[in-house]
Amino acid sequence: MRYISFLLIFLCFSTLLFSQNIDSLKQDLKRPLEDTSRVNTLIELAKAYKSKKSDTTVIFIKEAYNISFKSGYLLGQIHACFQYGTWYRTLQNMDSALFFFNKSIQIASSVYDTVEVCKSLTQIGNMYSDVGEVENSIRYHEKSLKLGIASRSYEKVGMNLYNLGNEYKKIGATKKALGYYQTARLVFETINDESKLASILNTIGILYVDWLSFDKAIETYNEAFKLYQKNNNFQGEADLKINMGLVYIKLGEYDKAIESYQEARTISQTIKNVNKEVYALIHLALVNTDLFNFKEADKYIAEINHLSDQVSQKDIVALSYQGIGYCKLYQNKCHEALDYLLKCMEISKELQLTERLNSSYIYISQAYMCVGDAKKASEYFRSYEQTRDNDNKRVNDARVKFETAQQDKEIKLLNKQQEINQKLIVAKEKETKQQRLIIYIFIAGLVLIVLFLIVVINQYRQKKKANVLLAEQKMYIEDQKKEIEDSINYAQRIQKAVLTLSDTQGTLLEKSFVLFHPKSIVSGDFYWATVVDHWTIVTVADCTGHGVPGAFMSMLGVSYLSEIVRKKEVIQASHVLQELRKYIIDALKQQGRIGEQKDGMDIALCAINNQTLECQFAGANNPLYLYKKSTQELKEIKGDKMPVAIYERMNEYTNHVFQLEKGDRIYMFSDGYPDQFGGPKGKKFMYKGFKEILLQTSHLPVNVQCNMLDANLTAWVDYIDKSTGHKFEQIDDITIMGIEI
């Protein structure tokens, strides 16, 4: 009793809330609203009335559509087009629905709203499913699935997996369907969406019934039932009880089946769902008929007839007529059975219920045979066979069409693989020819060795002496090599000590990272930072060359920057670069003569006011990337196209001044990362790819972003082409500095 009381209270409260919500939205429309607020309210009203299947829905959609396009409210345009599409889908107007869904996709794509694109793609897939175009349905659901994964919209991912399972089930690929259902189940478990998880389990249970795995079906239904109970989904509970009753019938456990149907009926009565109550009563009448409990069956038939005027779903009415007709036929009440079965047939034709119509034909055939009209019985049996064959042909055609498309894809893949194999064969033949040539050369050399063997023996002693001398020279070279390596390693320690941000702790650089990968032991790239008064000066530079020559240049750069900024207290970014250029030209004795070595450095330098967050930037060939947290955009501020060295153009460097905000990030870098070769095509990473990975990771903590950049670089460089075995090596020094304000 407490359970029933709770259901009644819940239903009354839900109905009251629904009515209050519509009234509240209508009151909002009476007040003066901004265009955006009015559009949003109209969309919510359209959704509310759509659930009531009211013609008023399209009035609200039309007004929202007109206002949003007049005011340029893009999100409103997306939602209005989407609602128009769903409305026309309910009217089975496919062309209009497709037009508005595609329009919603077009607008959503222009503002990179992948969630809304996902929704419309799913609806198009469902629409193709409605008309039996399985291949198109799968294509759109797969598109939506990829977008959902990319945008981490896991609820959309789960629903598209579920829809794909349904489509594969339609063409008889039930194992593949189960794979999609199980994956969808994992997704909904992960995001803790128990309502959709219960629906998935119910569908998996139905699949197990089709496979005659009744124990698994009952187990899965019970899991779903517990979730429906937990979330007070009473309609779901009623549906599951009927499904469980059908399984018990197949197992021959009629008492359990009747108990399940009775529970479904009780729940339906409590929530005042006449459609589901009649559905349960039909099954109770059928099972009692099968058990020859005709009196009990007639009692349920009387209750069905009593409630028939209150049934809102015509398909349930058709089912009730068929169920009663079956029961009457079983009791040998042939004329009564025929009346009900003919009514079922008419409704099934009207609603295009193919399966229901087909089963009606066979029962009508039996009813006419029962009343002694063999001619009519034969006509309806032929109708049954024709409908069955057409239905089977439709399913087979859909499956064949899909399998043909899959085979075409496989053939294309095989052809591509054959092309690759042919290239490998040509390469192998070339390699074999080269090896054969090497063998011929080796044989010729061996002959020469034999001819000169006597000479070699005579010179043996001299060679022995030479070998001793060579061994001594080798030891000397190895000692020299070790000394050089020790010197370079020591230089590396010196460079690491110089390249540090330790003296900037507690400043704007607290949230920063440096990704630093020299090509050799020491680097021609360097980074440097200092604080003068209330200014933080940071720079990343790429000197001519790498290894030891580059390292010398980097040490010159660090030394001169320290003198210019710390001693001379030059703060303005462009002035710092101009001073540094003078020092470099003087140190390298550059005069700009033809053929003179073009040594120097490309550099990006920032001066940030710690109090006002004003930022000055000057660049020599190198840009600065600015990530704005407020708009989630990555902007490029270009440097001047001249190095820090003598050059054909010796203009002053441009001093870019802009305002930073909390959460913004700035990035300075050398060209090593974008110019690195690797990946599946063996091409450069490029600045476009570099910008994309910075934009994708700028919302992460700086240390995590640094790790992501490092991991991406490693994967790019370490990629090995499986067909050629080619490996990539680092081609230049790599430095990236990122600072979060």
XYZ file of C-alpha atoms in Angstrom:
741
model
C 0.000 0.000 0.000
C 2.827 2.389 0.815
C 4.339 1.677 -2.640
C 1.028 2.473 -4.387
C 0.544 5.613 -2.295
C 4.014 6.785 -3.274
C 3.235 6.230 -6.957
C 0.029 8.261 -6.722
C 1.760 11.143 -4.962
C 4.592 11.060 -7.525
C 2.192 11.125 -10.484
C 0.120 13.987 -9.103
C 3.240 15.977 -8.291
C 4.771 15.343 -11.757
C 1.565 16.432 -13.529
C 1.343 19.544 -11.369
C 4.977 20.452 -12.066
C 4.487 19.972 -15.834
C 1.446 22.268 -15.874
C 3.161 24.837 -13.669
C 6.210 24.820 -15.963
C 4.100 25.626 -19.057
C 2.180 28.334 -17.178
C 5.440 29.833 -15.909
C 6.927 29.924 -19.427
C 3.784 31.580 -20.810
C 3.942 34.214 -18.071
C 7.574 34.900 -19.039
C 6.486 35.636 -22.623
C 4.093 38.338 -21.385
C 6.986 40.284 -19.855
C 9.394 42.431 -21.935
C 12.319 40.140 -22.798
C 15.542 40.395 -24.770
C 15.361 38.584 -28.122
C 17.662 35.815 -26.887
C 15.570 35.187 -23.752
C 12.336 35.218 -25.764
C 13.729 32.694 -28.263
C 14.926 30.404 -25.447
C 11.497 30.568 -23.748
C 9.703 29.782 -27.022
C 11.987 26.784 -27.615
C 11.237 25.439 -24.106
C 7.486 25.870 -24.713
C 7.796 24.036 -28.041
C 9.512 21.130 -26.272
C 6.826 21.053 -23.565
C 3.942 21.032 -26.049
C 5.728 18.487 -28.248
C 5.608 16.007 -25.347
C 1.823 16.609 -25.305
C 1.732 16.069 -29.118
C -0.025 19.423 -29.548
C -0.315 21.393 -32.807
C 0.565 24.480 -30.745
C 4.187 23.265 -30.902
C 4.819 24.534 -34.427
C 3.500 28.023 -33.537
C 6.209 28.440 -30.887
C 8.883 26.979 -33.199
C 7.961 29.380 -36.016
C 8.098 32.440 -33.742
C 11.462 31.347 -32.274
C 12.790 30.768 -35.812
C 11.727 34.213 -37.074
C 13.070 36.137 -34.048
C 16.414 34.288 -33.955
C 17.127 34.928 -37.655
C 15.976 38.538 -37.439
C 18.193 39.246 -34.402
C 21.156 37.142 -35.576
C 20.978 34.907 -32.481
C 22.932 31.885 -33.795
C 22.252 29.482 -30.914
C 18.537 30.250 -31.227
C 18.728 29.574 -34.976
C 20.373 26.193 -34.300
C 17.703 25.186 -31.761
C 14.788 26.467 -33.864
C 15.969 24.579 -36.970
C 16.470 21.444 -34.867
C 12.938 21.703 -33.413
C 11.510 22.262 -36.913
C 13.325 19.104 -38.060
C 11.940 16.978 -35.216
C 8.443 18.384 -35.817
C 8.506 17.476 -39.521
C 9.914 14.060 -38.609
C 6.804 13.378 -36.484
C 4.714 14.375 -39.522
C 6.794 11.927 -41.655
C 7.749 14.838 -43.953
C 11.283 13.636 -44.646
C 12.338 16.333 -47.150
C 11.410 19.228 -44.828
C 12.938 17.483 -41.821
C 16.219 16.923 -43.717
C 16.281 20.569 -44.824
C 16.029 21.907 -41.262
C 18.387 19.339 -39.714
C 21.032 20.169 -42.355
C 20.477 23.889 -41.763
C 20.996 23.334 -38.009
C 24.220 21.410 -38.783
C 25.458 24.202 -41.095
C 24.962 26.944 -38.481
C 26.311 24.816 -35.602
C 29.423 23.933 -37.658
C 30.094 27.622 -38.320
C 30.409 28.235 -34.550
C 32.129 24.867 -33.847
C 29.194 23.629 -31.711
C 29.890 19.900 -32.136
C 27.245 18.882 -29.584
C 24.436 20.416 -31.674
C 25.904 18.974 -34.888
C 25.910 15.597 -33.138
C 22.225 15.914 -32.197
C 21.114 16.710 -35.752
C 23.212 13.915 -37.291
C 21.615 11.463 -34.850
C 18.122 12.658 -35.781
C 18.882 12.223 -39.502
C 20.137 8.705 -38.765
C 16.922 7.944 -36.845
C 14.856 9.344 -39.705
C 16.543 7.069 -42.249
C 15.938 4.219 -39.817
C 12.212 5.082 -39.790
C 11.997 4.550 -43.558
C 14.174 1.417 -43.583
C 17.311 2.955 -45.192
C 19.732 1.053 -42.960
C 22.934 1.983 -44.817
C 22.227 5.739 -44.615
C 21.140 5.395 -40.994
C 24.433 3.675 -40.087
C 26.426 6.314 -42.018
C 24.891 9.239 -40.094
C 25.066 7.518 -36.709
C 28.771 6.760 -37.327
C 29.379 10.444 -38.188
C 27.598 11.499 -34.999
C 29.550 8.906 -32.997
C 32.925 10.255 -34.203
C 31.931 13.830 -33.351
C 30.629 12.740 -29.944
C 33.959 11.050 -29.151
C 35.939 14.084 -30.369
C 33.865 16.489 -28.251
C 33.752 14.095 -25.256
C 29.959 14.193 -25.352
C 29.617 10.752 -23.809
C 25.811 10.742 -23.576
C 25.708 11.256 -27.367
C 28.371 8.553 -27.803
C 26.249 6.065 -25.858
C 23.052 6.861 -27.771
C 24.765 6.538 -31.158
C 26.251 3.180 -30.157
C 22.739 2.093 -29.135
C 21.274 3.291 -32.458
C 24.002 1.497 -34.443
C 23.178 -1.687 -32.535
C 19.522 -1.318 -33.537
C 20.423 -0.899 -37.225
C 22.705 -3.939 -37.313
C 19.987 -5.944 -35.558
C 17.551 -4.992 -38.339
C 19.755 -6.612 -40.994
C 20.336 -9.726 -38.910
C 23.897 -8.884 -37.770
C 22.921 -9.643 -34.180
C 26.431 -10.393 -32.885
C 27.666 -7.043 -34.151
C 24.551 -5.417 -32.678
C 25.327 -6.950 -29.267
C 28.870 -5.544 -29.500
C 27.484 -2.017 -29.942
C 24.934 -2.533 -27.140
C 27.637 -3.758 -24.735
C 29.872 -0.789 -25.578
C 26.933 1.591 -25.038
C 26.321 -0.149 -21.714
C 29.915 0.570 -20.625
C 29.546 4.231 -21.624
C 26.331 4.721 -19.622
C 27.862 2.887 -16.649
C 30.868 5.219 -16.832
C 28.752 8.407 -16.864
C 26.300 6.895 -14.346
C 23.239 7.421 -16.572
C 21.068 4.734 -14.985
C 17.941 5.521 -17.018
C 19.621 4.881 -20.382
C 21.595 1.980 -18.893
C 18.297 0.298 -17.969
C 16.991 0.791 -21.535
C 20.171 -0.768 -22.971
C 19.860 -3.756 -20.629
C 16.220 -4.204 -21.694
C 17.295 -4.246 -25.367
C 20.116 -6.731 -24.651
C 17.576 -8.932 -22.863
C 15.335 -8.934 -25.955
C 18.363 -9.973 -28.058
C 19.038 -12.882 -25.693
C 15.395 -13.956 -26.114
C 15.877 -13.975 -29.908
C 18.914 -16.231 -29.356
C 16.846 -18.481 -27.018
C 19.267 -17.658 -24.159
C 16.384 -17.325 -21.708
C 18.444 -17.516 -18.493
C 20.658 -14.649 -19.662
C 17.558 -12.725 -20.722
C 15.951 -13.053 -17.249
C 19.232 -12.076 -15.565
C 19.570 -8.982 -17.776
C 15.899 -8.002 -17.313
C 16.330 -8.210 -13.522
C 19.333 -5.851 -13.687
C 17.272 -3.371 -15.715
C 14.260 -3.715 -13.383
C 16.379 -2.824 -10.328
C 17.608 0.328 -12.081
C 14.044 1.313 -13.063
C 12.947 0.782 -9.454
C 15.846 2.849 -8.138
C 14.958 5.760 -10.434
C 11.140 5.468 -10.012
C 10.663 4.710 -13.717
C 7.287 2.986 -13.375
C 6.577 2.703 -17.112
C 9.932 0.974 -17.543
C 9.033 -1.422 -14.708
C 5.724 -2.290 -16.405
C 7.424 -2.914 -19.776
C 10.041 -5.174 -18.186
C 7.454 -7.227 -16.312
C 5.666 -7.915 -19.616
C 8.985 -8.841 -21.286
C 9.812 -11.187 -18.400
C 6.362 -12.757 -18.720
C 7.064 -13.545 -22.378
C 10.314 -15.313 -21.383
C 8.529 -17.351 -18.706
C 5.966 -18.407 -21.351
C 8.808 -19.681 -23.568
C 10.246 -21.546 -20.560
C 6.827 -23.080 -19.822
C 6.682 -21.400 -16.384
C 3.117 -20.107 -16.780
C 2.557 -19.238 -13.100
C 5.558 -16.899 -13.152
C 4.358 -15.447 -16.455
C 0.892 -14.694 -15.017
C 2.496 -13.185 -11.910
C 4.687 -10.898 -14.079
C 1.694 -9.779 -16.184
C -0.344 -9.090 -13.024
C 2.488 -6.954 -11.618
C 2.696 -5.051 -14.923
C -1.053 -4.461 -14.777
C -0.908 -3.238 -11.144
C 1.872 -0.748 -11.934
C -0.011 0.477 -15.045
C -3.226 0.967 -13.047
C -1.356 2.884 -10.368
C 0.248 5.293 -12.833
C -3.069 5.478 -14.756
C -1.520 4.315 -18.021
C -4.470 2.654 -19.769
C -2.375 1.675 -22.806
C 0.038 -0.408 -20.744
C -2.795 -1.821 -18.589
C -4.588 -3.089 -21.713
C -1.268 -4.455 -23.012
C -0.875 -6.472 -19.795
C -4.528 -7.641 -19.920
C -4.037 -8.911 -23.492
C -1.152 -11.115 -22.351
C -3.171 -12.357 -19.355
C -6.037 -13.323 -21.683
C -3.649 -15.080 -24.086
C -1.805 -17.115 -21.451
C -5.083 -18.231 -19.821
C -6.398 -19.226 -23.238
C -3.271 -21.319 -23.851
C -3.909 -22.982 -20.449
C -7.578 -23.629 -21.393
C -8.717 -21.303 -18.569
C -11.392 -19.853 -20.870
C -13.481 -18.421 -18.055
C -10.485 -16.477 -16.732
C -9.543 -15.413 -20.267
C -13.103 -14.118 -20.915
C -12.883 -12.083 -17.706
C -9.770 -10.313 -18.997
C -11.335 -9.861 -22.448
C -14.313 -8.131 -20.802
C -11.936 -5.785 -18.975
C -10.133 -5.021 -22.253
C -13.435 -4.160 -23.955
C -14.385 -1.990 -20.975
C -11.153 0.032 -21.299
C -11.001 0.096 -25.114
C -12.523 3.595 -25.421
C -9.752 5.007 -23.183
C -6.847 3.558 -25.213
C -4.970 6.380 -27.009
C -2.541 4.246 -29.059
C -4.097 2.674 -32.138
C -1.400 -0.002 -32.282
C -2.500 -1.182 -28.804
C -6.124 -1.230 -30.044
C -5.021 -3.380 -33.008
C -3.116 -5.706 -30.674
C -6.141 -6.029 -28.357
C -8.396 -6.945 -31.308
C -5.899 -9.543 -32.466
C -5.479 -10.961 -28.951
C -9.245 -11.236 -28.408
C -9.655 -12.734 -31.892
C -7.015 -15.345 -31.085
C -8.729 -16.231 -27.787
C -12.165 -16.518 -29.446
C -10.701 -18.642 -32.235
C -9.122 -20.920 -29.656
C -12.567 -21.275 -27.973
C -14.092 -22.151 -31.396
C -16.172 -18.935 -31.397
C -15.345 -18.449 -35.031
C -17.641 -15.556 -36.032
C -16.686 -13.452 -32.988
C -13.010 -14.170 -33.679
C -13.409 -13.091 -37.306
C -15.010 -9.755 -36.331
C -12.108 -8.845 -34.024
C -9.413 -10.035 -36.426
C -10.847 -8.020 -39.341
C -10.837 -4.886 -37.150
C -7.185 -5.585 -36.283
C -6.371 -5.935 -39.979
C -7.941 -2.559 -40.882
C -6.026 -0.667 -38.155
C -2.774 -2.460 -39.065
C -3.189 -1.385 -42.698
C -3.876 2.200 -41.619
C -0.786 2.322 -39.369
C 1.362 0.267 -41.788
C 2.102 -2.288 -39.062
C 3.603 -4.941 -41.352
C 4.223 -7.651 -38.764
C 0.816 -7.182 -37.107
C -0.900 -7.219 -40.519
C 0.916 -10.389 -41.528
C -0.061 -12.250 -38.348
C -3.666 -10.994 -38.795
C -3.815 -12.595 -42.245
C -2.911 -16.051 -40.927
C -5.417 -15.815 -38.052
C -8.178 -14.533 -40.397
C -7.405 -17.440 -42.731
C -7.871 -19.840 -39.815
C -11.108 -18.066 -38.771
C -12.600 -18.376 -42.272
C -11.623 -22.028 -42.323
C -13.382 -22.346 -38.958
C -16.639 -20.871 -40.358
C -16.392 -23.089 -43.431
C -15.385 -20.473 -46.038
C -12.411 -22.227 -47.641
C -12.158 -19.717 -50.503
C -11.716 -16.740 -48.162
C -9.360 -18.772 -46.009
C -7.211 -19.489 -49.067
C -7.214 -15.798 -50.134
C -6.000 -14.572 -46.737
C -3.418 -17.321 -46.509
C -2.005 -16.146 -49.850
C -2.008 -12.577 -48.488
C -0.072 -13.859 -45.488
C 2.502 -15.569 -47.705
C 2.866 -12.507 -49.963
C 3.295 -10.086 -47.020
C 5.737 -12.448 -45.340
C 7.774 -12.826 -48.530
C 7.789 -9.043 -49.120
C 8.909 -8.438 -45.553
C 11.663 -11.041 -45.832
C 12.714 -9.558 -49.178
C 12.887 -6.062 -47.652
C 15.105 -7.291 -44.810
C 17.255 -9.361 -47.175
C 17.576 -6.454 -49.633
C 18.700 -4.151 -46.819
C 21.204 -6.736 -45.623
C 22.505 -7.425 -49.143
C 22.818 -3.692 -49.860
C 24.760 -3.161 -46.653
C 26.961 -6.231 -47.188
C 27.657 -5.119 -50.778
C 28.750 -1.703 -49.529
C 30.994 -3.390 -46.956
C 32.466 -5.668 -49.641
C 33.166 -2.644 -51.863
C 35.069 -1.058 -48.987
C 37.009 -4.284 -48.425
C 37.820 -4.550 -52.148
C 39.150 -0.988 -52.140
C 41.275 -1.795 -49.105
C 42.559 -4.978 -50.788
C 43.406 -3.050 -53.972
C 45.265 -0.480 -51.924
C 47.110 -3.264 -50.096
C 48.003 -4.858 -53.439
C 49.448 -1.538 -54.622
C 51.535 -1.349 -51.467
C 52.640 -4.986 -51.906
C 53.593 -4.277 -55.534
C 55.735 -1.351 -54.417
C 57.361 -3.583 -51.810
C 58.101 -6.215 -54.488
C 59.725 -3.586 -56.747
C 61.785 -2.327 -53.810
C 62.796 -5.900 -52.951
C 63.870 -6.604 -56.547
C 65.950 -3.446 -56.532
C 67.558 -4.509 -53.268
C 68.270 -7.994 -54.707
C 70.012 -6.455 -57.738
C 72.120 -4.306 -55.454
C 73.052 -7.335 -53.349
C 73.980 -9.304 -56.495
C 76.220 -6.436 -57.620
C 77.865 -6.382 -54.208
C 78.528 -10.140 -54.455
C 80.175 -9.701 -57.892
C 82.343 -6.910 -56.556
C 83.246 -9.058 -53.550
C 84.322 -11.970 -55.788
C 86.435 -9.650 -57.930
C 88.026 -8.266 -54.809
C 88.748 -11.764 -53.542
C 90.558 -12.577 -56.786
C 92.677 -9.455 -56.394
C 93.483 -10.443 -52.820
C 94.724 -13.851 -53.978
C 96.893 -12.235 -56.665
C 98.498 -9.912 -54.196
C 98.799 -12.478 -51.389
C 102.525 -12.919 -51.851
C 103.043 -9.169 -51.671
C 100.927 -9.031 -48.530
C 103.008 -11.779 -46.866
C 106.222 -9.966 -47.707
C 104.868 -6.794 -46.202
C 103.511 -8.574 -43.113
C 106.238 -7.367 -40.812
C 105.846 -3.802 -41.984
C 102.096 -4.053 -41.433
C 102.637 -5.468 -37.969
C 104.680 -2.434 -37.095
C 102.021 -0.250 -38.680
C 99.349 -1.979 -36.582
C 101.257 -1.239 -33.412
C 101.473 2.382 -34.478
C 97.751 2.403 -35.339
C 96.899 0.951 -31.922
C 98.872 3.710 -30.251
C 97.152 6.307 -32.436
C 93.764 4.752 -31.641
C 94.433 5.000 -27.932
C 95.505 8.598 -28.400
C 92.343 9.410 -30.418
C 90.134 7.701 -27.814
C 91.808 9.710 -25.058
C 91.260 12.884 -27.059
C 87.654 11.887 -27.704
C 87.070 11.267 -23.996
C 88.585 14.619 -23.109
C 86.364 16.343 -25.707
C 83.255 14.504 -24.467
C 84.111 15.371 -20.863
C 84.537 18.994 -21.893
C 81.216 19.010 -23.740
C 79.453 17.332 -20.796
C 80.947 19.921 -18.479
C 79.777 22.607 -20.891
C 76.324 21.041 -20.701
C 76.325 21.377 -16.900
C 77.391 25.003 -17.242
C 74.666 25.656 -19.814
C 72.029 23.967 -17.603
C 73.154 26.106 -14.682
C 72.825 29.255 -16.777
C 69.490 28.263 -18.355
C 67.283 28.308 -15.248
C 64.208 30.059 -13.956
C 65.056 29.524 -10.278
C 65.510 33.256 -9.531
C 61.986 34.030 -10.755
C 60.044 32.013 -8.170
C 57.236 34.024 -6.574
C 56.803 36.100 -9.766
C 54.564 35.763 -12.807
C 56.661 32.758 -13.848
C 55.473 30.562 -10.976
C 53.007 28.941 -13.394
C 55.289 28.261 -16.334
C 57.063 25.440 -18.123
C 60.038 24.998 -20.401
C 60.242 22.068 -22.835
C 63.970 21.904 -23.694
C 65.433 19.175 -25.959
C 68.920 19.913 -27.387
C 69.779 18.026 -30.579
C 73.279 17.373 -29.237
C 74.654 17.378 -25.710
C 74.702 21.172 -25.646
C 72.200 23.423 -27.378
C 72.119 26.368 -29.731
C 68.723 27.293 -28.267
C 68.541 29.113 -24.961
C 65.909 30.575 -22.665
C 66.445 33.273 -20.070
C 64.415 35.211 -17.526
C 64.970 37.882 -14.906
C 63.049 40.383 -12.782
C 63.961 44.083 -12.770
C 61.908 46.347 -10.483
C 58.286 45.427 -11.285
C 59.077 43.987 -14.731
C 59.601 40.313 -15.605
C 61.772 39.828 -18.709
C 61.626 36.443 -20.502
C 63.075 35.267 -23.792
C 63.571 32.194 -25.986
C 66.268 32.316 -28.673
C 67.501 30.087 -31.513
C 71.191 30.682 -32.329
C 72.871 29.833 -35.617
C 73.842 26.158 -35.581
C 73.514 23.623 -32.804
C 75.890 21.578 -30.670
C 79.096 23.270 -29.521
C 79.028 26.229 -31.998
C 75.420 26.960 -31.137
C 76.172 26.637 -27.424
C 78.899 29.318 -27.700
C 76.389 31.647 -29.322
C 73.784 30.852 -26.632
C 76.269 31.689 -23.854
C 77.070 34.973 -25.615
C 73.336 35.713 -25.776
C 72.737 34.977 -22.071
C 75.778 37.041 -21.065
C 74.805 40.055 -23.189
C 71.156 39.942 -22.095
C 72.221 39.947 -18.438
C 74.395 43.000 -19.069
C 71.734 44.864 -21.103
C 68.791 44.187 -18.781
C 70.319 43.775 -15.326
C 73.179 46.255 -15.505
C 71.946 48.810 -18.028
C 68.306 48.265 -16.919
C 66.987 48.388 -20.492
C 63.371 47.234 -20.132
C 61.539 48.011 -23.395
C 61.477 44.798 -25.451
C 62.450 46.355 -28.785
C 65.338 48.337 -27.207
C 66.681 45.137 -25.615
C 66.860 43.457 -29.049
C 68.462 46.503 -30.630
C 71.151 46.595 -27.924
C 71.678 42.829 -28.231
C 72.138 43.183 -32.013
C 74.878 45.770 -31.472
C 76.679 43.445 -29.041
C 76.459 40.451 -31.419
C 77.660 42.413 -34.454
C 80.562 43.787 -32.434
C 81.480 40.403 -30.907
C 81.419 38.563 -34.259
C 83.125 41.434 -36.124
C 80.328 41.439 -38.710
C 80.639 43.997 -41.528
C 78.012 42.722 -44.004
C 80.483 41.718 -46.714
C 79.543 39.286 -49.483
C 80.430 35.701 -48.472
C 80.694 36.616 -44.785
C 79.339 33.986 -42.339
C 75.692 34.745 -41.401
C 75.896 34.040 -37.667
C 73.306 35.411 -35.267
C 70.087 34.416 -33.569
C 66.302 34.414 -33.956
C 64.624 35.500 -30.732
C 61.289 36.255 -29.048
C 61.428 38.537 -25.981
C 58.690 39.706 -23.582
C 58.639 42.305 -20.821
C 55.620 41.892 -18.487
C 54.612 44.466 -15.874
C 53.991 42.444 -12.696
C 51.456 44.997 -11.425
C 49.412 46.049 -14.477
C 49.995 42.864 -16.584
C 50.931 45.067 -19.554
C 53.087 43.033 -21.941
C 55.690 44.290 -24.421
C 56.915 41.927 -27.138
C 59.629 42.184 -29.750
C 60.709 39.389 -32.062
C 63.534 38.743 -34.477
C 62.105 36.255 -37.013
C 60.249 34.486 -34.175
C 56.605 35.160 -33.202
C 54.733 34.987 -29.890
C 51.504 32.989 -29.445
C 48.908 34.422 -27.032
C 46.115 32.215 -25.635
C 43.139 34.244 -24.370
C 41.279 32.327 -21.685
C 38.143 34.484 -22.043
C 37.634 33.553 -25.720
C 39.683 30.314 -25.818
C 41.497 31.619 -28.920
C 45.174 31.396 -29.869
C 46.536 34.582 -31.452
C 49.879 35.030 -33.232
C 51.926 38.227 -32.767
C 54.596 38.204 -35.460
C 58.164 39.373 -34.970
C 60.206 41.402 -37.474
C 61.720 39.532 -40.444
C 65.355 40.227 -39.502
C 67.711 38.324 -37.167
C 69.797 39.588 -34.262
C 72.874 40.000 -36.480
C 74.015 42.133 -39.358
C 71.435 41.959 -42.146
C 70.449 43.666 -45.378
C 67.674 45.440 -43.435
C 68.705 47.021 -40.114
C 65.449 48.728 -39.048
C 64.444 49.141 -35.431
C 62.527 46.221 -33.966
C 58.772 46.710 -33.481
C 57.635 47.024 -29.851
C 54.214 45.300 -29.586
C 52.243 46.343 -26.474
C 49.088 44.519 -25.296
C 47.171 43.833 -22.087
C 47.206 40.415 -20.409
C 44.508 39.005 -18.123
C 44.543 36.363 -15.429
C 44.477 32.899 -16.969
C 45.980 34.022 -20.321
C 49.029 32.139 -21.582
C 51.936 33.237 -23.740
C 54.196 30.865 -25.696
C 57.688 31.535 -27.068
C 59.617 28.889 -28.957
C 62.302 28.032 -31.481
C 61.485 26.466 -34.860
C 62.616 22.974 -33.778
C 59.169 21.615 -32.816
C 57.218 22.702 -35.955
C 60.103 21.744 -38.312
C 60.550 18.237 -36.856
C 60.010 15.413 -39.349
C 57.968 12.360 -38.300
C 54.461 10.912 -38.202
C 52.835 8.493 -40.672
C 53.616 10.638 -43.739
C 57.183 11.538 -42.755
C 56.504 15.261 -43.057
C 57.165 18.260 -40.840
C 54.858 18.783 -37.856
C 54.259 22.342 -39.192
C 53.104 25.488 -37.389
C 49.442 24.636 -38.055
C 49.743 21.383 -36.098
C 51.781 23.166 -33.419
C 49.032 25.782 -32.967
C 46.360 23.080 -32.795
C 48.077 21.111 -30.008
C 48.738 24.338 -28.045
C 45.051 25.297 -28.356
C 43.874 21.802 -27.380
C 46.052 21.720 -24.232
C 45.905 25.351 -23.029
C 43.093 24.566 -20.586
C 45.331 22.052 -18.765
C 47.721 22.855 -15.871
C 51.082 24.020 -17.226
C 52.966 20.931 -16.048
C 50.389 18.642 -17.681
C 50.500 20.704 -20.878
C 54.296 20.390 -20.951
C 54.027 16.604 -20.563
C 51.415 16.442 -23.360
C 53.651 18.452 -25.721
C 56.608 16.221 -24.840
C 54.594 13.021 -25.319
C 53.258 14.245 -28.680
C 56.801 15.081 -29.846
C 58.068 11.649 -28.778
C 55.228 9.879 -30.609
C 55.847 12.026 -33.729
C 59.616 11.394 -33.832
C 59.437 7.722 -32.746
C 56.885 6.824 -35.450
C 58.233 3.922 -37.518
C 56.829 3.307 -40.982
C 55.828 -0.393 -40.939
C 56.303 -0.744 -44.696
C 59.823 0.753 -44.858
C 61.072 0.538 -41.264
C 62.270 4.137 -41.576
C 63.052 5.900 -38.277
C 63.210 9.646 -37.707
C 65.812 11.596 -35.770
C 65.669 14.989 -34.097
C 66.911 17.536 -36.633
C 67.271 20.682 -34.513
C 67.264 21.988 -30.956
C 63.734 22.247 -29.512
C 62.651 24.846 -26.959
C 59.132 25.885 -25.883
C 58.371 28.225 -22.981
C 54.801 28.591 -21.732
C 53.689 31.101 -19.081
C 50.254 31.244 -17.445
C 49.380 34.694 -16.113
